[in-house]
Coordinates of C-alpha atoms in Angstrom, one line a residue:
Chain O
M1 CA 0.0 0.0 0.0
L2 CA 2.8 2.3 0.9
S3 CA 4.5 1.6 -2.4
T4 CA 1.2 2.6 -4.2
I5 CA 1.2 6.0 -2.4
E6 CA 4.9 6.4 -3.0
K7 CA 4.4 5.7 -6.7
W8 CA 1.5 8.1 -6.8
K9 CA 3.5 10.9 -5.2
Q10 CA 6.4 10.1 -7.5
E11 CA 4.3 10.3 -10.6
W12 CA 2.6 13.5 -9.6
F13 CA 4.9 15.6 -7.4
S14 CA 8.5 14.5 -8.0
N15 CA 9.1 17.2 -10.6
V16 CA 6.6 20.0 -9.8
K17 CA 8.6 22.9 -11.2
G18 CA 9.6 21.1 -14.4
D19 CA 6.1 19.8 -15.0
V20 CA 4.4 23.2 -14.5
L21 CA 6.7 25.0 -16.8
A22 CA 6.5 22.3 -19.5
G23 CA 2.7 22.3 -19.1
L24 CA 2.5 26.0 -19.8
V25 CA 4.7 25.6 -22.9
V26 CA 2.6 22.7 -24.1
A27 CA -0.7 24.6 -23.5
L28 CA 0.6 27.4 -25.8
A29 CA 1.6 24.9 -28.5
L30 CA -1.6 23.0 -28.2
I31 CA -4.0 25.9 -29.0
P32 CA -3.0 26.5 -32.6
E33 CA -3.0 22.7 -33.2
A34 CA -6.4 22.1 -31.6
I35 CA -7.9 24.9 -33.7
A36 CA -6.2 23.7 -36.9
F37 CA -7.2 20.0 -36.4
S38 CA -10.9 21.1 -35.8
I39 CA -10.8 23.0 -39.1
I40 CA -9.4 19.8 -40.8
A41 CA -12.2 17.7 -39.3
G42 CA -14.7 20.3 -40.4
V43 CA -16.0 21.4 -37.0
D44 CA -15.8 24.6 -35.0
P45 CA -12.5 25.3 -33.3
M46 CA -14.5 24.9 -30.0
V47 CA -14.7 21.2 -30.6
G48 CA -11.0 20.6 -30.8
L49 CA -10.3 23.0 -27.9
Y50 CA -12.8 21.2 -25.6
A51 CA -11.3 17.9 -26.7
S52 CA -7.8 19.0 -25.9
F53 CA -8.8 20.3 -22.5
C54 CA -10.8 17.1 -21.6
I55 CA -8.3 14.6 -22.9
A56 CA -5.2 16.3 -21.5
V57 CA -6.8 16.6 -18.0
I58 CA -8.4 13.1 -17.9
I59 CA -5.3 11.4 -19.2
S60 CA -3.2 13.1 -16.5
F61 CA -5.2 10.9 -14.0
V62 CA -5.8 7.7 -15.9
G63 CA -3.0 7.4 -18.5
G64 CA -0.3 4.8 -18.3
R65 CA 2.6 7.0 -19.4
P66 CA 3.3 10.1 -17.2
G67 CA 4.9 12.9 -19.2
M68 CA 3.0 12.1 -22.4
I69 CA 0.6 14.7 -23.8
S70 CA -2.7 13.6 -25.4
A71 CA -5.2 16.0 -27.0
A72 CA -7.1 16.5 -30.3
T73 CA -4.7 15.2 -33.0
G74 CA -4.3 15.4 -36.8
A75 CA -4.4 11.6 -37.2
M76 CA -7.8 11.4 -35.6
A77 CA -9.2 14.6 -37.2
L78 CA -8.3 13.2 -40.7
L79 CA -10.4 10.1 -40.0
M80 CA -13.5 12.2 -39.1
I81 CA -13.8 14.4 -42.2
T82 CA -16.4 12.3 -44.1
L83 CA -18.4 11.5 -41.0
V84 CA -18.8 15.2 -40.1
A85 CA -19.5 16.2 -43.7
D86 CA -22.2 13.5 -44.2
H87 CA -23.8 13.4 -40.7
G88 CA -22.7 16.3 -38.7
L89 CA -21.2 17.0 -35.3
E90 CA -23.6 15.0 -33.1
Y91 CA -22.6 11.8 -34.9
L92 CA -19.0 12.7 -34.3
L93 CA -19.6 13.0 -30.6
A94 CA -21.3 9.7 -30.6
A95 CA -18.5 8.1 -32.6
T96 CA -16.0 9.6 -30.1
I97 CA -17.8 7.9 -27.2
L98 CA -17.8 4.6 -29.1
T99 CA -14.2 5.0 -29.9
G100 CA -13.4 5.3 -26.2
I101 CA -15.5 2.2 -25.4
L102 CA -13.5 0.2 -28.0
Q103 CA -10.2 1.5 -26.6
I104 CA -11.2 0.6 -23.0
L105 CA -12.0 -3.0 -24.2
F106 CA -8.6 -3.0 -26.0
G107 CA -6.9 -2.2 -22.7
V108 CA -9.0 -4.5 -20.6
F109 CA -8.3 -7.5 -22.8
K110 CA -4.6 -6.5 -22.9
L111 CA -4.5 -6.2 -26.6
A112 CA -1.5 -3.9 -26.6
A113 CA 0.5 -7.0 -27.5
L114 CA -1.3 -6.9 -30.9
M115 CA 0.9 -4.0 -31.8
K116 CA 3.6 -6.6 -32.6
F117 CA 1.7 -7.4 -35.8
V118 CA 2.3 -3.8 -37.0
P119 CA 5.8 -3.9 -38.5
R120 CA 8.1 -0.9 -38.1
S121 CA 8.0 -0.1 -41.8
V122 CA 4.2 0.3 -41.5
M123 CA 4.7 2.7 -38.5
I124 CA 7.2 4.7 -40.5
G125 CA 4.7 4.8 -43.4
F126 CA 2.0 5.9 -40.9
V127 CA 3.9 8.9 -39.6
N128 CA 5.1 9.9 -43.1
A129 CA 1.5 9.7 -44.5
L130 CA 0.2 11.6 -41.5
A131 CA 2.8 14.4 -42.2
I132 CA 1.9 14.5 -45.8
L133 CA -1.9 14.7 -45.1
I134 CA -1.4 17.5 -42.5
F135 CA 0.6 19.4 -45.1
T136 CA -1.9 18.9 -47.9
S137 CA -4.8 19.8 -45.6
Q138 CA -3.3 23.3 -45.3
L139 CA -3.2 23.8 -49.1
Q140 CA -6.9 24.8 -49.1
H141 CA -6.0 27.9 -47.1
F142 CA -3.8 29.1 -50.0
V143 CA -6.5 28.9 -52.7
N144 CA -7.4 32.4 -54.1
E145 CA -5.2 34.1 -51.6
T146 CA -3.2 37.3 -52.0
W147 CA 0.6 37.7 -51.7
V148 CA -0.1 39.1 -48.2
M149 CA -1.2 35.7 -47.0
Y150 CA 1.8 34.0 -48.6
A151 CA 4.2 36.5 -47.0
M152 CA 2.6 35.9 -43.6
V153 CA 3.0 32.1 -43.9
A154 CA 6.7 32.7 -44.9
L155 CA 7.2 35.1 -41.9
T156 CA 5.6 32.6 -39.5
L157 CA 7.9 29.8 -40.7
A158 CA 10.9 32.1 -40.6
I159 CA 10.3 33.1 -37.0
I160 CA 9.6 29.5 -36.0
Y161 CA 12.9 28.1 -37.4
I162 CA 15.3 31.1 -36.9
L163 CA 14.3 32.4 -33.4
P164 CA 15.5 29.3 -31.5
K165 CA 19.0 30.0 -32.7
F166 CA 19.0 33.2 -30.7
T167 CA 16.8 32.4 -27.7
K168 CA 15.0 29.3 -26.4
A169 CA 13.5 31.3 -23.5
V170 CA 10.1 31.7 -25.3
P171 CA 8.5 29.1 -27.7
S172 CA 9.2 30.4 -31.2
T173 CA 5.8 29.2 -32.4
L174 CA 4.1 31.5 -29.9
V175 CA 6.3 34.5 -30.9
A176 CA 5.5 33.8 -34.6
I177 CA 1.7 33.7 -34.0
V178 CA 1.8 36.9 -31.8
V179 CA 3.9 38.8 -34.3
V180 CA 1.9 37.8 -37.4
T181 CA -1.4 38.4 -35.6
A182 CA -0.1 41.9 -34.5
I183 CA 0.9 42.7 -38.1
A184 CA -2.5 41.6 -39.4
I185 CA -4.3 43.8 -36.9
I186 CA -2.1 46.9 -37.2
M187 CA -2.0 46.7 -41.0
N188 CA -5.7 45.9 -41.1
A189 CA -4.7 43.4 -43.7
G190 CA -8.2 41.9 -44.1
V191 CA -6.9 38.3 -44.2
R192 CA -9.0 35.4 -43.1
T193 CA -8.7 34.6 -39.4
V194 CA -9.6 31.8 -36.9
G195 CA -12.8 33.7 -36.1
D196 CA -14.0 33.2 -39.7
M197 CA -13.7 29.4 -39.3
G198 CA -16.3 29.0 -36.5
A199 CA -17.1 29.6 -32.8
L200 CA -14.6 29.5 -30.0
P201 CA -15.7 28.4 -26.5
D202 CA -16.7 31.1 -24.0
T203 CA -17.7 28.7 -21.3
L204 CA -16.3 25.5 -19.8
P205 CA -17.6 22.4 -21.6
I206 CA -20.8 21.0 -20.2
F207 CA -22.0 17.4 -20.0
A208 CA -24.5 16.4 -22.7
L209 CA -25.7 13.3 -24.5
P210 CA -25.2 13.5 -28.2
N211 CA -28.4 14.4 -29.9
I212 CA -28.8 11.3 -32.1
P213 CA -31.4 8.5 -32.5
L214 CA -30.2 5.5 -30.5
N215 CA -30.7 2.8 -33.0
M216 CA -29.0 0.2 -35.2
E217 CA -28.8 2.6 -38.1
T218 CA -26.8 5.1 -36.0
L219 CA -24.5 2.3 -34.8
M220 CA -23.9 1.2 -38.4
I221 CA -23.0 4.7 -39.4
I222 CA -20.6 5.4 -36.5
F223 CA -19.1 2.0 -35.9
P224 CA -16.6 1.9 -38.9
Y225 CA -15.4 5.4 -38.0
S226 CA -15.1 4.5 -34.3
L227 CA -13.1 1.3 -35.1
A228 CA -10.7 3.2 -37.3
L229 CA -10.4 6.0 -34.7
A230 CA -9.8 3.5 -31.9
M231 CA -7.1 1.6 -33.8
V232 CA -5.3 4.7 -35.0
G233 CA -5.5 6.3 -31.6
I234 CA -4.0 3.3 -29.9
L235 CA -1.4 3.0 -32.5
E236 CA -0.2 6.6 -32.2
S237 CA -0.5 6.6 -28.4
L238 CA 1.6 3.4 -27.9
L239 CA 4.2 4.7 -30.4
T240 CA 4.4 8.0 -28.5
A241 CA 4.5 6.1 -25.2
S242 CA 7.6 4.2 -26.4
I243 CA 9.2 7.4 -27.5
V244 CA 8.6 9.0 -24.1
D245 CA 9.9 5.7 -22.5
D246 CA 13.1 6.1 -24.4
M247 CA 13.5 9.9 -23.8
T248 CA 13.0 9.5 -20.1
D249 CA 14.6 6.1 -19.7
T250 CA 11.6 4.8 -17.8
D251 CA 8.9 2.2 -18.4
S252 CA 5.2 2.6 -18.9
D253 CA 2.0 0.5 -18.7
K254 CA 0.7 0.2 -22.3
N255 CA -2.5 -1.5 -21.4
K256 CA -3.3 1.1 -18.8
E257 CA -2.6 3.7 -21.4
S258 CA -5.0 2.1 -23.8
R259 CA -7.7 2.1 -21.1
G260 CA -6.9 5.7 -20.2
Q261 CA -7.2 6.8 -23.9
G262 CA -10.6 5.1 -23.9
I263 CA -11.8 6.8 -20.7
A264 CA -10.6 10.1 -22.0
N265 CA -12.4 9.7 -25.3
V266 CA -15.7 8.6 -23.7
A267 CA -15.7 11.6 -21.4
T268 CA -14.6 13.9 -24.3
G269 CA -17.6 12.8 -26.4
F270 CA -20.0 13.7 -23.6
F271 CA -18.4 17.1 -23.1
G272 CA -18.6 18.1 -26.8
G273 CA -15.1 17.3 -27.9
M274 CA -13.7 15.2 -30.8
A275 CA -11.8 12.0 -30.4
G276 CA -8.0 12.4 -29.8
C277 CA -4.9 10.5 -28.8
A278 CA -1.3 11.0 -27.7
M279 CA 0.7 13.5 -29.7
I280 CA 4.3 12.7 -30.7
G281 CA 5.3 16.3 -31.3
Q282 CA 3.7 17.7 -28.1
S283 CA 5.1 14.9 -26.0
V284 CA 8.6 15.5 -27.3
I285 CA 8.1 19.3 -26.6
N286 CA 6.9 18.4 -23.1
V287 CA 9.8 16.2 -22.2
K288 CA 12.3 18.6 -23.8
S289 CA 10.8 21.4 -21.7
G290 CA 11.4 19.4 -18.5
G291 CA 8.0 17.7 -18.1
T292 CA 8.1 14.1 -16.9
G293 CA 5.2 13.7 -14.5
R294 CA 1.4 13.6 -14.6
L295 CA 1.2 17.2 -13.5
S296 CA 2.4 18.5 -16.8
A297 CA -0.6 17.2 -18.8
L298 CA -3.0 18.5 -16.1
V299 CA -1.4 21.9 -16.3
A300 CA -1.3 21.9 -20.1
G301 CA -5.1 21.1 -20.3
T302 CA -6.3 23.6 -17.6
F303 CA -4.0 26.4 -18.8
L304 CA -5.2 25.9 -22.4
M305 CA -8.8 26.3 -21.3
F306 CA -8.0 29.2 -19.1
L307 CA -6.2 31.0 -22.0
I308 CA -9.1 30.4 -24.4
L309 CA -11.6 31.8 -21.9
V310 CA -9.5 34.8 -21.0
V311 CA -7.9 35.7 -24.3
G312 CA -10.4 34.1 -26.7
D313 CA -11.1 37.6 -28.2
W314 CA -7.5 37.7 -29.3
V315 CA -7.3 34.1 -30.5
V316 CA -10.1 34.7 -33.0
Q317 CA -7.9 37.4 -34.6
I318 CA -5.1 34.9 -35.4
P319 CA -4.8 34.9 -39.2
M320 CA -5.2 31.6 -40.9
A321 CA -1.8 32.2 -42.5
A322 CA -0.1 32.0 -39.1
L323 CA -2.0 28.8 -38.4
A324 CA -1.1 27.3 -41.8
G325 CA 2.6 28.2 -41.1
V326 CA 2.5 26.4 -37.7
M327 CA 0.8 23.3 -39.3
I328 CA 3.5 23.2 -42.1
M329 CA 6.1 23.2 -39.2
V330 CA 4.1 20.4 -37.5
S331 CA 4.1 18.3 -40.7
I332 CA 7.8 18.8 -41.3
G333 CA 8.4 17.8 -37.7
T334 CA 6.2 14.7 -38.0
F335 CA 7.8 13.3 -41.2
D336 CA 10.6 10.8 -40.5
W337 CA 13.3 12.3 -42.7
S338 CA 15.7 9.5 -41.9
S339 CA 13.4 7.0 -43.7
L340 CA 14.3 8.9 -47.0
T341 CA 18.1 8.9 -46.4
N342 CA 17.9 5.2 -45.3
I343 CA 15.6 4.0 -48.0
H344 CA 18.4 2.3 -50.0
K345 CA 19.8 0.6 -46.8
V346 CA 16.6 -1.1 -45.6
P347 CA 15.4 -4.4 -47.2
R348 CA 13.6 -3.6 -50.4
T349 CA 10.3 -5.2 -49.2
D350 CA 10.3 -2.9 -46.1
A351 CA 10.8 0.1 -48.3
L352 CA 8.0 -1.1 -50.6
V353 CA 5.7 -1.6 -47.6
M354 CA 6.5 1.9 -46.3
V355 CA 5.8 3.5 -49.7
T356 CA 2.6 1.5 -50.1
V357 CA 1.3 2.7 -46.7
V358 CA 2.0 6.3 -47.7
G359 CA 0.5 5.8 -51.1
T360 CA -2.6 4.1 -49.8
V361 CA -3.2 6.8 -47.2
V362 CA -2.6 9.7 -49.5
Y363 CA -5.0 8.1 -52.0
T364 CA -7.8 7.1 -49.5
H365 CA -7.2 9.8 -46.9
D366 CA -7.6 7.1 -44.3
L367 CA -4.7 6.2 -42.0
A368 CA -6.5 3.0 -40.8
I369 CA -6.8 1.6 -44.4
G370 CA -3.1 2.4 -45.0
V371 CA -2.0 0.6 -41.8
F372 CA -4.2 -2.3 -42.7
A373 CA -2.8 -2.5 -46.2
G374 CA 0.7 -2.3 -44.8
V375 CA 0.2 -5.1 -42.3
I376 CA -1.4 -7.4 -45.0
M377 CA 1.4 -6.6 -47.4
S378 CA 4.1 -7.3 -44.8
A379 CA 2.4 -10.6 -44.0
I380 CA 2.4 -11.6 -47.6
F381 CA 6.1 -10.7 -48.0
F382 CA 6.9 -12.7 -44.9
A383 CA 5.0 -15.7 -46.1
W384 CA 6.8 -15.3 -49.5
K385 CA 10.2 -15.2 -47.9
L386 CA 9.4 -18.2 -45.7
S387 CA 7.9 -20.2 -48.6
K388 CA 11.3 -20.8 -50.1
I389 CA 11.8 -24.5 -49.7
K390 CA 14.7 -26.7 -50.8
V391 CA 14.6 -30.5 -51.4
E392 CA 17.9 -32.4 -51.5
E393 CA 18.1 -35.8 -53.2
H394 CA 20.2 -38.7 -52.0
F395 CA 19.9 -41.8 -54.2
N396 CA 21.2 -45.1 -53.0
V397 CA 22.2 -47.0 -56.2
R398 CA 22.5 -50.4 -54.5
T399 CA 19.1 -50.4 -52.7
R400 CA 17.5 -48.1 -55.2
E401 CA 16.2 -46.0 -52.3
M402 CA 15.6 -42.3 -52.8
T403 CA 15.9 -40.0 -49.8
Y404 CA 14.4 -36.5 -50.1
E405 CA 15.7 -34.1 -47.4
V406 CA 13.3 -31.2 -47.0
H407 CA 14.8 -27.8 -45.9
G408 CA 12.5 -24.9 -45.1
Q409 CA 8.9 -24.5 -43.8
L410 CA 6.0 -26.6 -45.1
F411 CA 2.8 -24.5 -45.2
F412 CA 0.2 -23.4 -47.6
A413 CA 2.6 -21.1 -49.5
S414 CA 5.4 -23.6 -49.9
V415 CA 3.7 -26.9 -50.7
Q416 CA 3.5 -26.4 -54.4
D417 CA 7.2 -25.6 -54.6
F418 CA 7.8 -28.7 -52.4
T419 CA 6.0 -31.2 -54.6
D420 CA 7.4 -29.7 -57.8
Q421 CA 10.9 -30.6 -56.6
L422 CA 10.1 -34.3 -56.3
D423 CA 10.5 -36.6 -59.2
F424 CA 7.4 -38.8 -59.3
N425 CA 8.5 -40.8 -62.3
A426 CA 11.9 -41.7 -60.9
D427 CA 12.9 -45.3 -61.2
V428 CA 13.2 -46.1 -57.5
S429 CA 12.1 -48.9 -55.2
H430 CA 11.4 -46.9 -52.0
V431 CA 11.1 -43.2 -51.1
I432 CA 12.2 -41.8 -47.8
L433 CA 11.0 -38.3 -46.9
D434 CA 13.4 -36.9 -44.3
L435 CA 11.5 -34.1 -42.5
S436 CA 14.0 -33.4 -39.7
N437 CA 14.9 -30.0 -41.2
T438 CA 11.3 -28.8 -41.7
Q439 CA 8.2 -28.2 -39.8
L440 CA 4.6 -28.9 -40.9
W441 CA 2.5 -25.9 -40.1
D442 CA -1.0 -26.4 -41.5
D443 CA -3.6 -28.5 -43.3
S444 CA -1.9 -27.9 -46.6
A445 CA 1.4 -29.3 -45.4
V446 CA -0.3 -32.5 -44.2
G447 CA -2.2 -32.6 -47.5
A448 CA 1.0 -32.3 -49.5
I449 CA 2.6 -35.3 -47.6
D450 CA -0.6 -37.3 -48.4
K451 CA -0.4 -36.3 -52.0
V452 CA 3.2 -37.4 -52.3
K453 CA 2.3 -40.8 -50.8
H454 CA -0.6 -41.2 -53.1
K455 CA 1.4 -40.3 -56.2
Y456 CA 4.1 -42.8 -55.4
G457 CA 1.5 -45.3 -54.2
L458 CA 0.0 -45.3 -57.7
R459 CA 3.3 -46.8 -58.9
N460 CA 3.4 -49.1 -55.9
I461 CA 6.4 -47.3 -54.4
E462 CA 6.3 -47.1 -50.6
V463 CA 6.9 -43.7 -48.9
S464 CA 8.3 -43.6 -45.4
I465 CA 8.7 -40.6 -43.3
T466 CA 11.6 -39.9 -40.9
G467 CA 12.6 -37.1 -38.6
L468 CA 9.1 -35.7 -38.0
N469 CA 9.3 -33.3 -35.0
K470 CA 6.8 -33.4 -32.2
E471 CA 4.6 -30.4 -33.3
S472 CA 4.5 -31.8 -36.9
Y473 CA 3.7 -35.3 -35.6
K474 CA 0.8 -33.9 -33.5
L475 CA -0.5 -32.0 -36.4
M476 CA -0.4 -35.0 -38.7
E477 CA -2.1 -37.1 -36.1
K478 CA -4.9 -34.5 -35.6
I479 CA -5.6 -33.9 -39.2
G480 CA -5.4 -37.6 -40.0
G481 CA -2.4 -38.0 -42.2
L482 CA -0.7 -40.5 -40.0
N483 CA -3.7 -42.8 -39.8
K484 CA -3.5 -43.4 -43.4
A485 CA 0.2 -43.9 -43.2
S486 CA -0.2 -46.6 -40.6
G487 CA -2.8 -48.2 -42.7
H488 CA -0.4 -50.2 -44.8
Chain G
M1 CA 46.3 12.0 -20.1
K2 CA 45.2 9.1 -17.8
R3 CA 41.5 9.6 -17.9
I4 CA 40.1 10.3 -21.3
L5 CA 36.5 11.0 -22.0
L6 CA 35.5 10.2 -25.6
A7 CA 32.2 11.6 -26.8
V8 CA 30.9 9.6 -29.8
D9 CA 27.7 9.5 -31.9
G10 CA 28.5 6.7 -34.4
S11 CA 29.4 9.0 -37.2
E12 CA 32.6 9.0 -39.3
H13 CA 33.9 11.8 -37.2
S14 CA 33.6 9.8 -34.0
N15 CA 35.7 7.1 -35.6
R16 CA 38.5 9.6 -36.2
A17 CA 38.0 11.0 -32.7
A18 CA 38.4 7.4 -31.3
E19 CA 41.7 7.0 -33.2
K20 CA 43.0 10.2 -31.7
A21 CA 41.8 9.2 -28.2
I22 CA 43.7 5.9 -28.5
G23 CA 46.7 7.8 -29.6
L24 CA 46.5 9.9 -26.5
A25 CA 46.0 6.9 -24.2
R26 CA 49.1 5.2 -25.6
I27 CA 51.3 8.1 -24.4
T28 CA 50.7 7.4 -20.7
E29 CA 50.7 4.0 -19.2
D30 CA 47.4 2.7 -17.5
S31 CA 45.3 5.3 -19.3
E32 CA 41.6 4.6 -19.5
I33 CA 39.0 5.8 -21.9
E34 CA 35.4 6.4 -21.1
L35 CA 33.0 6.4 -24.0
L36 CA 30.1 8.8 -23.8
Y37 CA 27.1 8.6 -26.0
V38 CA 24.3 11.1 -25.6
V39 CA 20.9 10.3 -27.1
D40 CA 19.4 13.5 -28.4
G41 CA 15.7 14.0 -27.6
S42 CA 14.7 14.1 -31.2
R43 CA 16.8 11.0 -31.9
S44 CA 14.4 9.0 -29.7
K45 CA 11.5 9.4 -32.2
T46 CA 13.6 8.1 -35.1
D47 CA 15.1 5.3 -33.1
I48 CA 11.8 4.1 -31.8
L49 CA 10.3 4.2 -35.3
H50 CA 13.2 2.2 -36.8
Y51 CA 14.0 -0.2 -34.0
G52 CA 10.5 -0.7 -32.3
D53 CA 10.8 0.0 -28.6
S54 CA 13.1 1.5 -26.0
D55 CA 14.8 -1.8 -25.3
A56 CA 15.5 -2.5 -28.9
A57 CA 16.8 1.1 -29.4
S58 CA 19.1 0.7 -26.4
A59 CA 20.5 -2.5 -27.7
K60 CA 21.2 -0.9 -31.0
R61 CA 23.1 1.9 -29.2
R62 CA 25.0 -0.6 -27.1
R63 CA 26.1 -2.3 -30.4
M64 CA 27.3 1.0 -31.7
L65 CA 29.4 1.5 -28.6
A66 CA 30.6 -2.1 -28.6
A67 CA 32.4 -1.4 -31.9
F68 CA 34.3 1.4 -30.2
E69 CA 35.0 -0.7 -27.1
E70 CA 36.5 -3.5 -29.3
M71 CA 38.6 -1.0 -31.1
I72 CA 40.0 0.3 -27.8
T73 CA 40.5 -3.0 -26.0
A74 CA 42.3 -4.3 -29.0
E75 CA 45.0 -1.7 -28.0
N76 CA 45.0 -3.0 -24.4
I77 CA 43.5 0.1 -23.1
S78 CA 40.7 -0.3 -20.5
V79 CA 37.3 1.2 -21.5
T80 CA 33.9 1.9 -20.0
S81 CA 30.8 3.2 -21.6
T82 CA 28.1 5.7 -20.5
V83 CA 24.8 6.4 -22.3
L84 CA 22.9 9.5 -21.3
Q85 CA 19.5 10.9 -22.4
G86 CA 19.9 14.4 -23.7
K87 CA 16.3 15.6 -23.6
N88 CA 17.1 19.1 -24.8
G89 CA 20.2 18.8 -27.0
V90 CA 23.4 16.8 -26.6
A91 CA 25.8 19.6 -25.6
E92 CA 24.5 20.1 -22.0
P93 CA 24.8 16.4 -20.9
I94 CA 28.3 16.2 -22.4
I95 CA 29.3 19.4 -20.6
S96 CA 27.9 18.4 -17.2
H97 CA 29.2 14.9 -17.4
A98 CA 32.7 16.1 -18.3
N99 CA 32.7 18.7 -15.5
D100 CA 31.4 16.3 -12.9
G101 CA 34.2 13.7 -13.4
A102 CA 37.9 14.3 -13.1
Y103 CA 38.9 13.9 -16.7
D104 CA 42.3 14.9 -18.1
V105 CA 40.9 15.5 -21.6
L106 CA 37.7 15.3 -23.6
V107 CA 38.0 14.1 -27.2
I108 CA 35.1 14.9 -29.5
G109 CA 34.5 14.7 -33.2
S110 CA 33.3 17.8 -35.1
R111 CA 30.2 17.1 -37.2
G112 CA 31.7 19.0 -40.0
L113 CA 28.6 21.1 -40.8
N114 CA 28.7 24.0 -43.3
T115 CA 28.0 27.5 -42.2
M116 CA 24.3 27.3 -43.0
Q117 CA 23.9 24.0 -41.0
T118 CA 25.8 25.4 -38.1
M119 CA 23.5 28.4 -38.0
V120 CA 20.4 26.3 -38.1
L121 CA 21.5 23.3 -36.0
G122 CA 23.9 25.0 -33.6
S123 CA 27.3 23.6 -33.0
V124 CA 27.6 21.0 -30.2
S125 CA 31.4 21.1 -30.3
H126 CA 31.4 24.9 -30.1
K127 CA 29.3 24.8 -26.9
V128 CA 31.4 22.0 -25.5
M129 CA 34.7 23.8 -26.2
K130 CA 33.3 26.8 -24.4
Y131 CA 32.0 25.2 -21.2
V132 CA 34.0 22.1 -20.5
K133 CA 36.7 22.9 -17.9
A134 CA 39.1 20.1 -18.9
P135 CA 41.2 20.4 -22.1
V136 CA 39.1 19.5 -25.2
M137 CA 40.5 18.0 -28.3
M138 CA 38.2 18.5 -31.3
V139 CA 38.8 16.1 -34.1
K140 CA 37.9 17.3 -37.6

């Protein structure tokens, strides 16, 4: 019991100063992203801001990875676009709640281990595709714009990238937004602002049930979205958790994190926010700014809401150009540039999987489909590599006995290759299948052995099997191959 | 030059720095080299993406250091390794680690950036030169 309290104190109050400072920095960085991701999803900035507030605050209590920041994210926003466009905000809130329920189940049944089926090349493709989509989602803001807007974007990016060379005391993103907003107001530039994109919150979020019919039809509409959101949310959250693990040299509870993400999303849906997940960029900013405990996420969430309520009148004046600049920086930061410089070093199939994930996502605008395609493709490549089977022949001229030594894995993908390498017309008296260097994996493998026996049997040549390992023997016994073998 | 701190990052420059450190160690009998690798905060994201999880990434870093250890023990010089997490840049951990221990010299490779890169990325070796109290040998 004492250790539980000790752990609780350690997670909350071992780094108060660092956590509070980092939380403040993260809150400032979260505001433009929450607004931009709302605009991507097609909802009022209010929805993303409520989500960021709720998720950050709730995760600080129930998450499994202290020091990680969760809020409204680009990956999730990109999955919601068609749901919002076709059915509206209320369905999005319902989908958010269902997403949370699915994630809680994911955590309860300890499915974090399923992540092992997502190869690293798929994860790299995932972040690269995400970066590209965040970038392309900003292009709409450039359509029919004047050079003033372009100049503002350029200025935003210049400040973001050059200022840190002189001082790291203030976040350069914040300076860029303040400067560009000030210029827009003073020059009366007449550019589009955040205020033109929809309402900002002027109160704390309130609890409400989504205004939707509770029936099968609704479920059929939201379920596919919720499933994709739940998967992508867990995927990005667990990836981020591993990154924070590595940065802080500590461990985390991945199943607790999955449950925590679920609880946060359920609550967020009831409080009028959109589904979110952990954020790689913000978590890195948090740890770099000195945040390692649960307190930093709590501070980030509450300070974000405080700022919006107090300086909301100023936030609506932020030009879309400044926001687009920040998002371009986010997409550059998200992209895994080393995957481009390494592309000739990694196995060609891995590179192909990565490019396929990116291509699929860019084409379908759906990260979940991209991940799915990547996993399937990796599995096929794996089976392909494993299906290479070699049969060595040893012919005893005196006894006219032919021994076939099988090297490799016998399963559905390799059986054709296996039987092709046997000579069924050979002039032999007896065939010995030496299976000591192979393993039988499935029904097809057992079937192939039966087929070999049958084919030689037609010519009255007996086939005997040696070197069968325990697992293969059990499989043959179960499927029935051995019964036939013992029949003669 | 009995206690030599050698900061490496697995690049070509750190190979040359290692050669120089070995050269220094040979001058005095019973010299020892401590290898220091600082994992940059932004490096974590790339390593996790490419190697899977924190354990796999650590193993990969150990392997990188093992190559240097082999190179040094082959010369009959005793060697230890330290891996530090540099949450906010690699310069500060190198400086504090170097100043906390009693080292006779710090050997570090220069990344060989051009003017533009130095302006954008900042120079680790420059900061190290400025703040480490022990003598610093920068290998180009």
